[in-house]
JSON list of C-alpha atoms in Angstrom, two decimals:
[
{"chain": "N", "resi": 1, "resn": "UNK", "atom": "CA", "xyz": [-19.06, -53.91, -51.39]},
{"chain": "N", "resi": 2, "resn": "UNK", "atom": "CA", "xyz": [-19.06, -57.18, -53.34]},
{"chain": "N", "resi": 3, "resn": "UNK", "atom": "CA", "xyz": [-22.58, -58.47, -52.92]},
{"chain": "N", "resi": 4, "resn": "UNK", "atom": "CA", "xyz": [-24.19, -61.79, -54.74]},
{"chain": "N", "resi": 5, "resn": "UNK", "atom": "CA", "xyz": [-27.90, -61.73, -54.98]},
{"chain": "N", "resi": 6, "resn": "UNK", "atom": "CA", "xyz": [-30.22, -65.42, -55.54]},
{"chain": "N", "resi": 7, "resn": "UNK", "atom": "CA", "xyz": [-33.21, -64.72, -57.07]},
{"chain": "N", "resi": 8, "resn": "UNK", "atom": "CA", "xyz": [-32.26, -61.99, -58.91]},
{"chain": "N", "resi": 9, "resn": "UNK", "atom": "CA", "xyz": [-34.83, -62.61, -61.61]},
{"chain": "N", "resi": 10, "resn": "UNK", "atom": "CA", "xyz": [-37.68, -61.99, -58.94]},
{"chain": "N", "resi": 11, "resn": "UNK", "atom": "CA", "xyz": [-39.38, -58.73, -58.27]},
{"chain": "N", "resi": 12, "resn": "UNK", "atom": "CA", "xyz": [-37.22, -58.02, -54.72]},
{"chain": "N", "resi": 13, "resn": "UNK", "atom": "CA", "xyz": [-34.41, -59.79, -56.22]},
{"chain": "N", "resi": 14, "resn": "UNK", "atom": "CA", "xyz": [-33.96, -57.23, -59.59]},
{"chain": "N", "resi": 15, "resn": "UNK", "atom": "CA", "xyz": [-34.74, -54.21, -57.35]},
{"chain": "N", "resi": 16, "resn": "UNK", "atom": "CA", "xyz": [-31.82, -55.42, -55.41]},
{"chain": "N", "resi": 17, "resn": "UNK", "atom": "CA", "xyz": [-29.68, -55.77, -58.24]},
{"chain": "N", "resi": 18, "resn": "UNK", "atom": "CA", "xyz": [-30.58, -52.20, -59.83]},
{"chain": "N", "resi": 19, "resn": "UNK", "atom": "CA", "xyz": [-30.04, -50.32, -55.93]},
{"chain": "N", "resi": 20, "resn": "UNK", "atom": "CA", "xyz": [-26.95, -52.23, -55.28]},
{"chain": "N", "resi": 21, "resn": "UNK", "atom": "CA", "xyz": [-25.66, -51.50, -58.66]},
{"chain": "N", "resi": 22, "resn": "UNK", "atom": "CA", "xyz": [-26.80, -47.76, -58.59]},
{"chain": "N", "resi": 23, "resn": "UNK", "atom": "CA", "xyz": [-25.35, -47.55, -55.00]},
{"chain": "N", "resi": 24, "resn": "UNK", "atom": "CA", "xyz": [-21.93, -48.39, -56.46]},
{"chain": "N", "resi": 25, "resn": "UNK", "atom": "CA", "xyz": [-21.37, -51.90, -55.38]},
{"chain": "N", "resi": 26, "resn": "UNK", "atom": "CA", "xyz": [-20.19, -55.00, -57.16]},
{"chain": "N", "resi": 27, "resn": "UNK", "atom": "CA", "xyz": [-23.42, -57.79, -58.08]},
{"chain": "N", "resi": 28, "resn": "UNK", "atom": "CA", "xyz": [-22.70, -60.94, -58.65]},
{"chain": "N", "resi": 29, "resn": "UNK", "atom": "CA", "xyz": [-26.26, -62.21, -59.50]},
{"chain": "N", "resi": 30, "resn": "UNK", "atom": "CA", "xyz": [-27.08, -66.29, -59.65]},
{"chain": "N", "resi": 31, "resn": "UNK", "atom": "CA", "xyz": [-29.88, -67.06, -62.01]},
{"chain": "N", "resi": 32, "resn": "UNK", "atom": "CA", "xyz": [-31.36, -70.25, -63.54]},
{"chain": "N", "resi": 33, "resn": "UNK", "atom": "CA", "xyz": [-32.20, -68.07, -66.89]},
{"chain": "N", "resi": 34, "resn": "UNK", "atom": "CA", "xyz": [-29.95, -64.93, -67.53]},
{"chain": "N", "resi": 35, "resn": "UNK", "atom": "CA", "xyz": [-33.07, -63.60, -70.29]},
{"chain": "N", "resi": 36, "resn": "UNK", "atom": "CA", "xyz": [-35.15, -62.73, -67.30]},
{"chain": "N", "resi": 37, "resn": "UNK", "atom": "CA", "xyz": [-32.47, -60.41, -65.64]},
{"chain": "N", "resi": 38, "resn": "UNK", "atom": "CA", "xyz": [-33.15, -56.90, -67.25]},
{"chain": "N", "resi": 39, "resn": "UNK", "atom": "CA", "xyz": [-30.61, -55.16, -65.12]},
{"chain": "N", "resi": 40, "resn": "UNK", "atom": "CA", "xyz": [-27.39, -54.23, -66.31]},
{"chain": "N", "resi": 41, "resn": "UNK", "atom": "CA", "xyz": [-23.97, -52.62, -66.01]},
{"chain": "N", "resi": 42, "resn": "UNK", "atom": "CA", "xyz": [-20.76, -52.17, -65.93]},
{"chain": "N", "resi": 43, "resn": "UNK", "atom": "CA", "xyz": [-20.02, -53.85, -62.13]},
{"chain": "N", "resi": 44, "resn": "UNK", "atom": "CA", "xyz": [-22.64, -56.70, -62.55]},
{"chain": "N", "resi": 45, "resn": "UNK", "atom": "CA", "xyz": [-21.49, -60.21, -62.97]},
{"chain": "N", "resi": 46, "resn": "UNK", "atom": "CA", "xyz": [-24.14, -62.48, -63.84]},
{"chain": "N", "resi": 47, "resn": "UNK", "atom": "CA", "xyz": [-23.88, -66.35, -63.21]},
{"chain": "N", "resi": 48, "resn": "UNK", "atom": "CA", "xyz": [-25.95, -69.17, -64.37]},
{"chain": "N", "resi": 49, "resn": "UNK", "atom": "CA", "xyz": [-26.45, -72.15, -62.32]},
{"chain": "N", "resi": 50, "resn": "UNK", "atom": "CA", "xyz": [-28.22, -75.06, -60.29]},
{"chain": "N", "resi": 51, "resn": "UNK", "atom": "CA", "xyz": [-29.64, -73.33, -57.05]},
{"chain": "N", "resi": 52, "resn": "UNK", "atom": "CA", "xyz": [-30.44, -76.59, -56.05]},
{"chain": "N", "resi": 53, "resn": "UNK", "atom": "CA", "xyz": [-26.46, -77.59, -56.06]},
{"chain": "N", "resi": 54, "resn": "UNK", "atom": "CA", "xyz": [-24.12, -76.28, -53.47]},
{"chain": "N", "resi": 55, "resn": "UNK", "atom": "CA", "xyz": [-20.93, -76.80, -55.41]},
{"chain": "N", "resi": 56, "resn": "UNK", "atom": "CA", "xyz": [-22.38, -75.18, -58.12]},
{"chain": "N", "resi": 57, "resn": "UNK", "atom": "CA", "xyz": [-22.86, -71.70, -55.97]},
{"chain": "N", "resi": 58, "resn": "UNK", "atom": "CA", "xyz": [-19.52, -71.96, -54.50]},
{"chain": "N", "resi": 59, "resn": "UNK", "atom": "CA", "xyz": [-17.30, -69.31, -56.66]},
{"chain": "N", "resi": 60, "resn": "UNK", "atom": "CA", "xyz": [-20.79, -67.43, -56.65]},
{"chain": "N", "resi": 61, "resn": "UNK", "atom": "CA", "xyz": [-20.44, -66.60, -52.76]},
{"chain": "N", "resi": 62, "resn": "UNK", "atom": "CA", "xyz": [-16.49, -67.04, -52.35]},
{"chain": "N", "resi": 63, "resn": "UNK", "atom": "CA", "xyz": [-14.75, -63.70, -51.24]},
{"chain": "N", "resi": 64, "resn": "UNK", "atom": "CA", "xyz": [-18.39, -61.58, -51.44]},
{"chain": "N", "resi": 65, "resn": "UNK", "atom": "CA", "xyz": [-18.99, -59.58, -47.84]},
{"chain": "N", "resi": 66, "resn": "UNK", "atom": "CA", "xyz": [-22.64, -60.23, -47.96]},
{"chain": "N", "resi": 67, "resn": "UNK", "atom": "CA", "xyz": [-24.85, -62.44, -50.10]},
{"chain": "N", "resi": 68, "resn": "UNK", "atom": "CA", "xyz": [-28.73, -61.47, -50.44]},
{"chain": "N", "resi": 69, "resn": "UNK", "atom": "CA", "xyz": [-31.70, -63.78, -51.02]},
{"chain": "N", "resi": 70, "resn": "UNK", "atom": "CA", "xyz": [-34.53, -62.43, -52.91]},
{"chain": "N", "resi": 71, "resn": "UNK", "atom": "CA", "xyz": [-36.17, -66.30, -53.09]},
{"chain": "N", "resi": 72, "resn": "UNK", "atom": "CA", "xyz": [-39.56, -67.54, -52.67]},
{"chain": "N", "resi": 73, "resn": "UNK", "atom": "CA", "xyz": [-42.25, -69.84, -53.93]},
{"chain": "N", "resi": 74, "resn": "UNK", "atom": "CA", "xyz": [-44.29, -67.75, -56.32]},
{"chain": "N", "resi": 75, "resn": "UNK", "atom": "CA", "xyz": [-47.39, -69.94, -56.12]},
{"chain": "N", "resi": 76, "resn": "UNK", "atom": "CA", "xyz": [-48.38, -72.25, -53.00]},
{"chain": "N", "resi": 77, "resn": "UNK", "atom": "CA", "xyz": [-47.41, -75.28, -55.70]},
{"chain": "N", "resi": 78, "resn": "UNK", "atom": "CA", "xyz": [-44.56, -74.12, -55.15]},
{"chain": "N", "resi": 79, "resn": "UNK", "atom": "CA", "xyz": [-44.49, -74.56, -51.23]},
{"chain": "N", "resi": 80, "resn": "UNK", "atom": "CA", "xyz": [-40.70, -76.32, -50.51]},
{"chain": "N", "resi": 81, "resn": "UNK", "atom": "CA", "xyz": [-38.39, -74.69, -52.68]},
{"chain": "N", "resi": 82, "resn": "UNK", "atom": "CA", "xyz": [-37.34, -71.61, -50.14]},
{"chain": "N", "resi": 83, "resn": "UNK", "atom": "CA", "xyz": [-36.17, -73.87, -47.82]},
{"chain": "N", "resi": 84, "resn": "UNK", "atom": "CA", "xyz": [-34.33, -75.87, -50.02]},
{"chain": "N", "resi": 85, "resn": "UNK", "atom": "CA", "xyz": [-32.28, -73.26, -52.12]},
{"chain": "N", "resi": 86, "resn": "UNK", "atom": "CA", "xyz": [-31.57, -71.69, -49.30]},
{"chain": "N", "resi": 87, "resn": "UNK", "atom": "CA", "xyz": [-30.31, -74.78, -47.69]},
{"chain": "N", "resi": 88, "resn": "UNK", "atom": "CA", "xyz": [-27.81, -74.80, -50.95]},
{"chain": "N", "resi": 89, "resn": "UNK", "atom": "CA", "xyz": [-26.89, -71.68, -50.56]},
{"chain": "N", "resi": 90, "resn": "UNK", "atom": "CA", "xyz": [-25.84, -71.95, -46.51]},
{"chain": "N", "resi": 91, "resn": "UNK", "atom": "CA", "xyz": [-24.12, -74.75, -47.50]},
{"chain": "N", "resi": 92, "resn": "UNK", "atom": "CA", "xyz": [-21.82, -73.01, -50.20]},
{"chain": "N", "resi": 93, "resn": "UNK", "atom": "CA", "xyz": [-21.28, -70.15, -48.20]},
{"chain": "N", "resi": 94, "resn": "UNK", "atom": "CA", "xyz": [-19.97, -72.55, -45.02]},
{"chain": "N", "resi": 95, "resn": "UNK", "atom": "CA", "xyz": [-17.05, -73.88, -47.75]},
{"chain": "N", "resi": 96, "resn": "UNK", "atom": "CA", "xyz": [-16.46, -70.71, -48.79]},
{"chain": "N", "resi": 97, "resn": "UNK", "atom": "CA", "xyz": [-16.11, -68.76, -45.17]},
{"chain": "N", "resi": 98, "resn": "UNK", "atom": "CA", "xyz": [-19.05, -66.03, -46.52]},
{"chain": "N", "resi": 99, "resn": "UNK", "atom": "CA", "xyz": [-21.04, -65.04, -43.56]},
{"chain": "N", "resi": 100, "resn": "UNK", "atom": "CA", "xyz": [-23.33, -62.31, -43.94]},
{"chain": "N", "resi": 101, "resn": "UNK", "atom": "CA", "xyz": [-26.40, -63.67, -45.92]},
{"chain": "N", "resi": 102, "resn": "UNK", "atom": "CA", "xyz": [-29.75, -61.52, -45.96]},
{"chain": "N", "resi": 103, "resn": "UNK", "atom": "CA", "xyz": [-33.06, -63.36, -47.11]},
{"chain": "N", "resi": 104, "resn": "UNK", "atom": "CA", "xyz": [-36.58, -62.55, -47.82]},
{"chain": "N", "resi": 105, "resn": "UNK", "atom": "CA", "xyz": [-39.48, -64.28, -45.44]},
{"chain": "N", "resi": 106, "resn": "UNK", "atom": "CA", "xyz": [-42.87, -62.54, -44.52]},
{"chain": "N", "resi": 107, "resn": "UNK", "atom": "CA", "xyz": [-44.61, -61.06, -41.45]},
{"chain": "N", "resi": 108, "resn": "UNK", "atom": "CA", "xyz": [-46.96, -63.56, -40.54]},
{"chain": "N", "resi": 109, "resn": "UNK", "atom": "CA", "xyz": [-44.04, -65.60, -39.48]},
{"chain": "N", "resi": 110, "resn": "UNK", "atom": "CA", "xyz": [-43.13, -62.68, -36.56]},
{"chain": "N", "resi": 111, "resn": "UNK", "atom": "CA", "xyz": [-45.54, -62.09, -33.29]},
{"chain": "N", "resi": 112, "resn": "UNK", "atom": "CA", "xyz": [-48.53, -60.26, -33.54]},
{"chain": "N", "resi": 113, "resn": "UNK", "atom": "CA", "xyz": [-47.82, -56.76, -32.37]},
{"chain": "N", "resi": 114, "resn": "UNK", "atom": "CA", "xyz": [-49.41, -55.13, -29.24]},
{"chain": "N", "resi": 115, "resn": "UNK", "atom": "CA", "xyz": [-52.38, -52.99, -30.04]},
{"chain": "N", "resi": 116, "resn": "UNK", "atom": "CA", "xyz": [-53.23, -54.63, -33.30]},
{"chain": "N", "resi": 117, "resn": "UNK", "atom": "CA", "xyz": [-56.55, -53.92, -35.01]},
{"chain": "N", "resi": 118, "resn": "UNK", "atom": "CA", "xyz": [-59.16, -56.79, -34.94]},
{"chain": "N", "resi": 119, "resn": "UNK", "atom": "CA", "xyz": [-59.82, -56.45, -38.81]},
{"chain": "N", "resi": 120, "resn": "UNK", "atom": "CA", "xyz": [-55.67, -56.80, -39.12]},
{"chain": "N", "resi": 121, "resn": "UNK", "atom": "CA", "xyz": [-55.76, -59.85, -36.77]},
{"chain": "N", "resi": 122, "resn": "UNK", "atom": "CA", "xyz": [-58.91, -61.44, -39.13]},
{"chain": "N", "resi": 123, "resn": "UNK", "atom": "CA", "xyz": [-56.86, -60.55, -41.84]},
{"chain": "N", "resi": 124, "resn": "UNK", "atom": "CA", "xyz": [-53.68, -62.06, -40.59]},
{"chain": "N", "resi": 125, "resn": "UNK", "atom": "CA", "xyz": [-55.73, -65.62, -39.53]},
{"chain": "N", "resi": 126, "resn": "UNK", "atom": "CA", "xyz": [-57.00, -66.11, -43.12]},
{"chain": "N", "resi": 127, "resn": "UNK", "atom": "CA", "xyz": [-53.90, -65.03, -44.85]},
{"chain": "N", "resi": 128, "resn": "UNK", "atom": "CA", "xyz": [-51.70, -67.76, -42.63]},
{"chain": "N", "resi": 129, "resn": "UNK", "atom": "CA", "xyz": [-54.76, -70.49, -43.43]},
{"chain": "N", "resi": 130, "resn": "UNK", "atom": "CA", "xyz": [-54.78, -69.62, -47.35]},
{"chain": "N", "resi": 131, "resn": "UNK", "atom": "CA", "xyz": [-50.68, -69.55, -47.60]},
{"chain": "N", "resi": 132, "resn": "UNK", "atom": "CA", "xyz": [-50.18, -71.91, -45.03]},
{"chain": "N", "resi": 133, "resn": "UNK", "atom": "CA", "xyz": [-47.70, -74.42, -46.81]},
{"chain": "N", "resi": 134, "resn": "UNK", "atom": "CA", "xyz": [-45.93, -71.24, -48.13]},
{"chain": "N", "resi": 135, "resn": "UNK", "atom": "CA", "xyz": [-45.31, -69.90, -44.15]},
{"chain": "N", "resi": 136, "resn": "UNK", "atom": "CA", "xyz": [-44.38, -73.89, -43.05]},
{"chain": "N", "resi": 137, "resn": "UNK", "atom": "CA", "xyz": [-41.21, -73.74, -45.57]},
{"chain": "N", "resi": 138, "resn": "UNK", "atom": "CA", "xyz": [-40.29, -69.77, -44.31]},
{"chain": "N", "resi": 139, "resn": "UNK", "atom": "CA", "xyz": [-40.34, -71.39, -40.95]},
{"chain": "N", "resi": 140, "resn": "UNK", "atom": "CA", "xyz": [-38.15, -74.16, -42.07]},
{"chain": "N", "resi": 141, "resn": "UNK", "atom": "CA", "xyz": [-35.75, -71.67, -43.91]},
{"chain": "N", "resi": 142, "resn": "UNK", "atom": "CA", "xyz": [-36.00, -69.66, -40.72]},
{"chain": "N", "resi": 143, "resn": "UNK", "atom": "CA", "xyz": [-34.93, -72.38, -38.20]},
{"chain": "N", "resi": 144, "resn": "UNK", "atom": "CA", "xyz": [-32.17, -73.63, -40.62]},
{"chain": "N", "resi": 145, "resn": "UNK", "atom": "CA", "xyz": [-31.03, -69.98, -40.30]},
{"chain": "N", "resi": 146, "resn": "UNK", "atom": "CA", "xyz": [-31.09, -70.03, -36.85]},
{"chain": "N", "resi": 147, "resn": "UNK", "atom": "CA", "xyz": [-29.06, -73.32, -37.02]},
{"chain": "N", "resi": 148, "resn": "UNK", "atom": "CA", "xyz": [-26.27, -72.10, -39.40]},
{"chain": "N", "resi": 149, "resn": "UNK", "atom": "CA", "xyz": [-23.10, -70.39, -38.77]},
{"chain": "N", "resi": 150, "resn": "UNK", "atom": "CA", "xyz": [-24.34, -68.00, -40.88]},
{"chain": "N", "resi": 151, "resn": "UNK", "atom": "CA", "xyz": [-24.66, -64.07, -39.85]},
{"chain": "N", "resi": 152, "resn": "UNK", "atom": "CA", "xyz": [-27.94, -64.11, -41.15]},
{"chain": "N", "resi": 153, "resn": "UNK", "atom": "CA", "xyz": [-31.02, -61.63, -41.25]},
{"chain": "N", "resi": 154, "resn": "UNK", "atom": "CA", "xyz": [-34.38, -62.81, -41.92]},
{"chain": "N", "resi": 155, "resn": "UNK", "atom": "CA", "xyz": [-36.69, -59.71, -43.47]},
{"chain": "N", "resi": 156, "resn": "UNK", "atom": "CA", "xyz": [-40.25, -59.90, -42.76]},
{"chain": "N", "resi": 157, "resn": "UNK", "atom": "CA", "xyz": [-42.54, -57.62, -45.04]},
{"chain": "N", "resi": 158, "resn": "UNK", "atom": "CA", "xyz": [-46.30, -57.94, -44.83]},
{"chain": "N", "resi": 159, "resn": "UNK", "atom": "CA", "xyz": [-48.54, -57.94, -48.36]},
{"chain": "N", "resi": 160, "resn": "UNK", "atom": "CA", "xyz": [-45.76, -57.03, -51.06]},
{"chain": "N", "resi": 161, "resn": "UNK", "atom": "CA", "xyz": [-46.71, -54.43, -53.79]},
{"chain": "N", "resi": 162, "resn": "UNK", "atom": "CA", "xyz": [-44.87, -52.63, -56.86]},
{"chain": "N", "resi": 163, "resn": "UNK", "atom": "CA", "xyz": [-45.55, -49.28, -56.03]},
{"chain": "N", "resi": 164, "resn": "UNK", "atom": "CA", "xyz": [-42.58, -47.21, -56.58]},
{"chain": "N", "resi": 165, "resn": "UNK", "atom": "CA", "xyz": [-39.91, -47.02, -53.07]},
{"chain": "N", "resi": 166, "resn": "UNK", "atom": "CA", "xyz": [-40.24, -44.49, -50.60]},
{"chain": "N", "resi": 167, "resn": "UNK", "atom": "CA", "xyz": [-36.88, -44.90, -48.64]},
{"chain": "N", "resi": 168, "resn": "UNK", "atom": "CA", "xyz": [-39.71, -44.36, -45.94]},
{"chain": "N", "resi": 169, "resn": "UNK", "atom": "CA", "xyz": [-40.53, -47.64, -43.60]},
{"chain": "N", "resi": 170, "resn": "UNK", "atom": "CA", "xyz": [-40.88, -48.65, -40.07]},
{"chain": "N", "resi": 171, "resn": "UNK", "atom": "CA", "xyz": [-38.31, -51.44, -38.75]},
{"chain": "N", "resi": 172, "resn": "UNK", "atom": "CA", "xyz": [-39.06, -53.56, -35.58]},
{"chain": "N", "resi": 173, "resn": "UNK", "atom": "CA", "xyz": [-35.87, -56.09, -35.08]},
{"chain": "N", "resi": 174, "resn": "UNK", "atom": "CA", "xyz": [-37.32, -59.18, -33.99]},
{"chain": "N", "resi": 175, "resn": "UNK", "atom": "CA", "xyz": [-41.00, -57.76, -34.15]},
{"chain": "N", "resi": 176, "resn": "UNK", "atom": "CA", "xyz": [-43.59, -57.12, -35.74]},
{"chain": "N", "resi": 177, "resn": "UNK", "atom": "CA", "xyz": [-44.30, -53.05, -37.15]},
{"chain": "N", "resi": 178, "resn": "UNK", "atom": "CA", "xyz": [-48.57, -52.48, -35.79]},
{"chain": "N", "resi": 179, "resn": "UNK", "atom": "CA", "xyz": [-50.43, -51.97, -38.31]},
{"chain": "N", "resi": 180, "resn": "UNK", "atom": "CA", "xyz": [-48.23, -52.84, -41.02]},
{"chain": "N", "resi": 181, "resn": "UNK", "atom": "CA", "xyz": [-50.41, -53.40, -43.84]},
{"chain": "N", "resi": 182, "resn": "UNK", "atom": "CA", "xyz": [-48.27, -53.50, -46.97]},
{"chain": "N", "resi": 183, "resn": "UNK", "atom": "CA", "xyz": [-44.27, -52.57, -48.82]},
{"chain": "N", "resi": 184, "resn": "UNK", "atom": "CA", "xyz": [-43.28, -52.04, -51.95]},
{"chain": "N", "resi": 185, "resn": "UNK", "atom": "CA", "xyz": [-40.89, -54.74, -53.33]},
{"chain": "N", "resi": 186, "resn": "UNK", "atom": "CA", "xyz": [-38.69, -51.57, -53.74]},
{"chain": "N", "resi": 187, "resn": "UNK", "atom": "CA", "xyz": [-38.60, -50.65, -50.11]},
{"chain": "N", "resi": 188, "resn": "UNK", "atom": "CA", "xyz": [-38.04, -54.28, -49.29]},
{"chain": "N", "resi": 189, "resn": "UNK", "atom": "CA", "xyz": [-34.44, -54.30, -51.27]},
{"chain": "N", "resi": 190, "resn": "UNK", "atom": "CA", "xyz": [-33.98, -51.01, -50.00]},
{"chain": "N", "resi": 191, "resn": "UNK", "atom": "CA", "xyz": [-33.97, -52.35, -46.31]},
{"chain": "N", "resi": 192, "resn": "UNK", "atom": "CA", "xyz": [-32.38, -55.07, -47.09]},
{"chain": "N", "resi": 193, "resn": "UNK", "atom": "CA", "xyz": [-29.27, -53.16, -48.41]},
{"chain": "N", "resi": 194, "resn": "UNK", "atom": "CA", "xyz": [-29.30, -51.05, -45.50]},
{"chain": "N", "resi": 195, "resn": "UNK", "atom": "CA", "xyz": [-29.19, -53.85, -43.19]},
{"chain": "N", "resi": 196, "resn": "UNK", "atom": "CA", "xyz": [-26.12, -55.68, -45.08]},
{"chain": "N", "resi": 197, "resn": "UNK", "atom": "CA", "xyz": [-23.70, -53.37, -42.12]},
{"chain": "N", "resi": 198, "resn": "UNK", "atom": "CA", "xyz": [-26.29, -53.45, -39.40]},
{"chain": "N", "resi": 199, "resn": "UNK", "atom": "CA", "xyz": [-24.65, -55.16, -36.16]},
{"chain": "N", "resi": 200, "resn": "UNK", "atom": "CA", "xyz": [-28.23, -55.24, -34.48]},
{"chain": "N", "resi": 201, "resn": "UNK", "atom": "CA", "xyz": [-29.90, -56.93, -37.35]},
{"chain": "N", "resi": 202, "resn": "UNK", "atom": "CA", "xyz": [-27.64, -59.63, -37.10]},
{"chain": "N", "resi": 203, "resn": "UNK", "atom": "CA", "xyz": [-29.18, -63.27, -36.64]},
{"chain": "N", "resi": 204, "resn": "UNK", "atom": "CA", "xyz": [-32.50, -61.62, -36.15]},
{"chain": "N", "resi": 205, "resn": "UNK", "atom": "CA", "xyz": [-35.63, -61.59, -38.02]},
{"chain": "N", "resi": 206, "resn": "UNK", "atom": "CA", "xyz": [-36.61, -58.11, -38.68]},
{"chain": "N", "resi": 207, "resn": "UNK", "atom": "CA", "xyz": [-40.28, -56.85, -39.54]},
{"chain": "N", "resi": 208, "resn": "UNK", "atom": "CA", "xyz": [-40.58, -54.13, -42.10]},
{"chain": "N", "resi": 209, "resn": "UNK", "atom": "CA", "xyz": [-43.63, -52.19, -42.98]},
{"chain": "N", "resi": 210, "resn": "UNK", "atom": "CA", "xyz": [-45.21, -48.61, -43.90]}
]
């Protein structure tokens, strides 16, 4: 497959880059700094640009059959920008006719899963009060998602860690895994991937977790 990866300078963002390149497909990957991108091969493209410009990501997306977001404030100052690249890139990918577009949000976002532990639910309520401006843009990116023309899949991991990939996860399309406590950023590019093809996952937020 052709694939284009944003954020491909992030920790989910280069493991999607090195699977997708090591699973044979074409990456096209948009950064703002090409020194950051340690990938490499023969059947990776990489393209500087404005995120923050929709013209600018146009021939990024054109003729790709599935475009995957690894993007996301890395600090709570940086609360806003999710929402707003990823408006820029919905917008490219409406001029260009792309459809399928995977992005990265987080678990708290989905519904709290039947049978979940009280310690998991105390953990959940601080978590959402500590990151709260982060989860208000997610739910922004999330409802401009929903809004789109996009075939878009929203993946919800829990707390992220760089342990090495399993291959080994639970998935709960528009849920919420119990007892989900953690994923490797591996495992999280891994599911993505697999999802690129997957009719069910389709304009659905999916929760992934061990």
């Amino acid at each position: 497959m052709k694939l284009t990866v944003f954020g491909a300078t992030g920790g989910i963002g280069q493991e999607i880059v090195r699977q997708a390149l090591a699973s044979g497909h074409e990456v096209t990957a948009v950064v703002r700094d090409p020194a950051r991108l340690t990938a490499t091969g023969s059947r990776l493209t990489v393209r500087r640009a404005d995120l923050s410009d929709p013209e600018a990501l146009r021939a990024a997306v054109a003729g790709r059959d599935a475009v995957l977001s690894g993007l996301g404030a890395r600090t709570r100052a940086d609360a806003g920008v999710t929402a707003r690249l990823t408006r820029s890139v919905l917008a490219a990918m409406e001029t260009e006719r792309t459809r399928r577009l995977l992005v990265v949000s987080a678990a708290p976002l989905g519904p709290v899963p039947d049978g979940q532990a009280l310690v998991d639910k105390a953990m959940l309520a601080i978590v959402n009060n500590v990151l709260k401006d982060v989860y208000a843009d997610l739910r922004v990116m999330e409802s401009e998602l929903a809004a789109s023309s996009a075939d878009w899949t929203s993946v919800r991991p829990p707390k992220l860690t760089n342990k090495p990939g399993t291959g080994r996860y639970r998935k709960v399309v528009g849920g919420t895994p119990p007892r989900g406590r953690s994923l490797a950023r591996a495992d999280v590019a891994h599911a993505m991937l697999a999802m690129i093809d997957d009719p069910a996952t389709v304009k659905q937020a999916v929760g992934v977790a061990y």
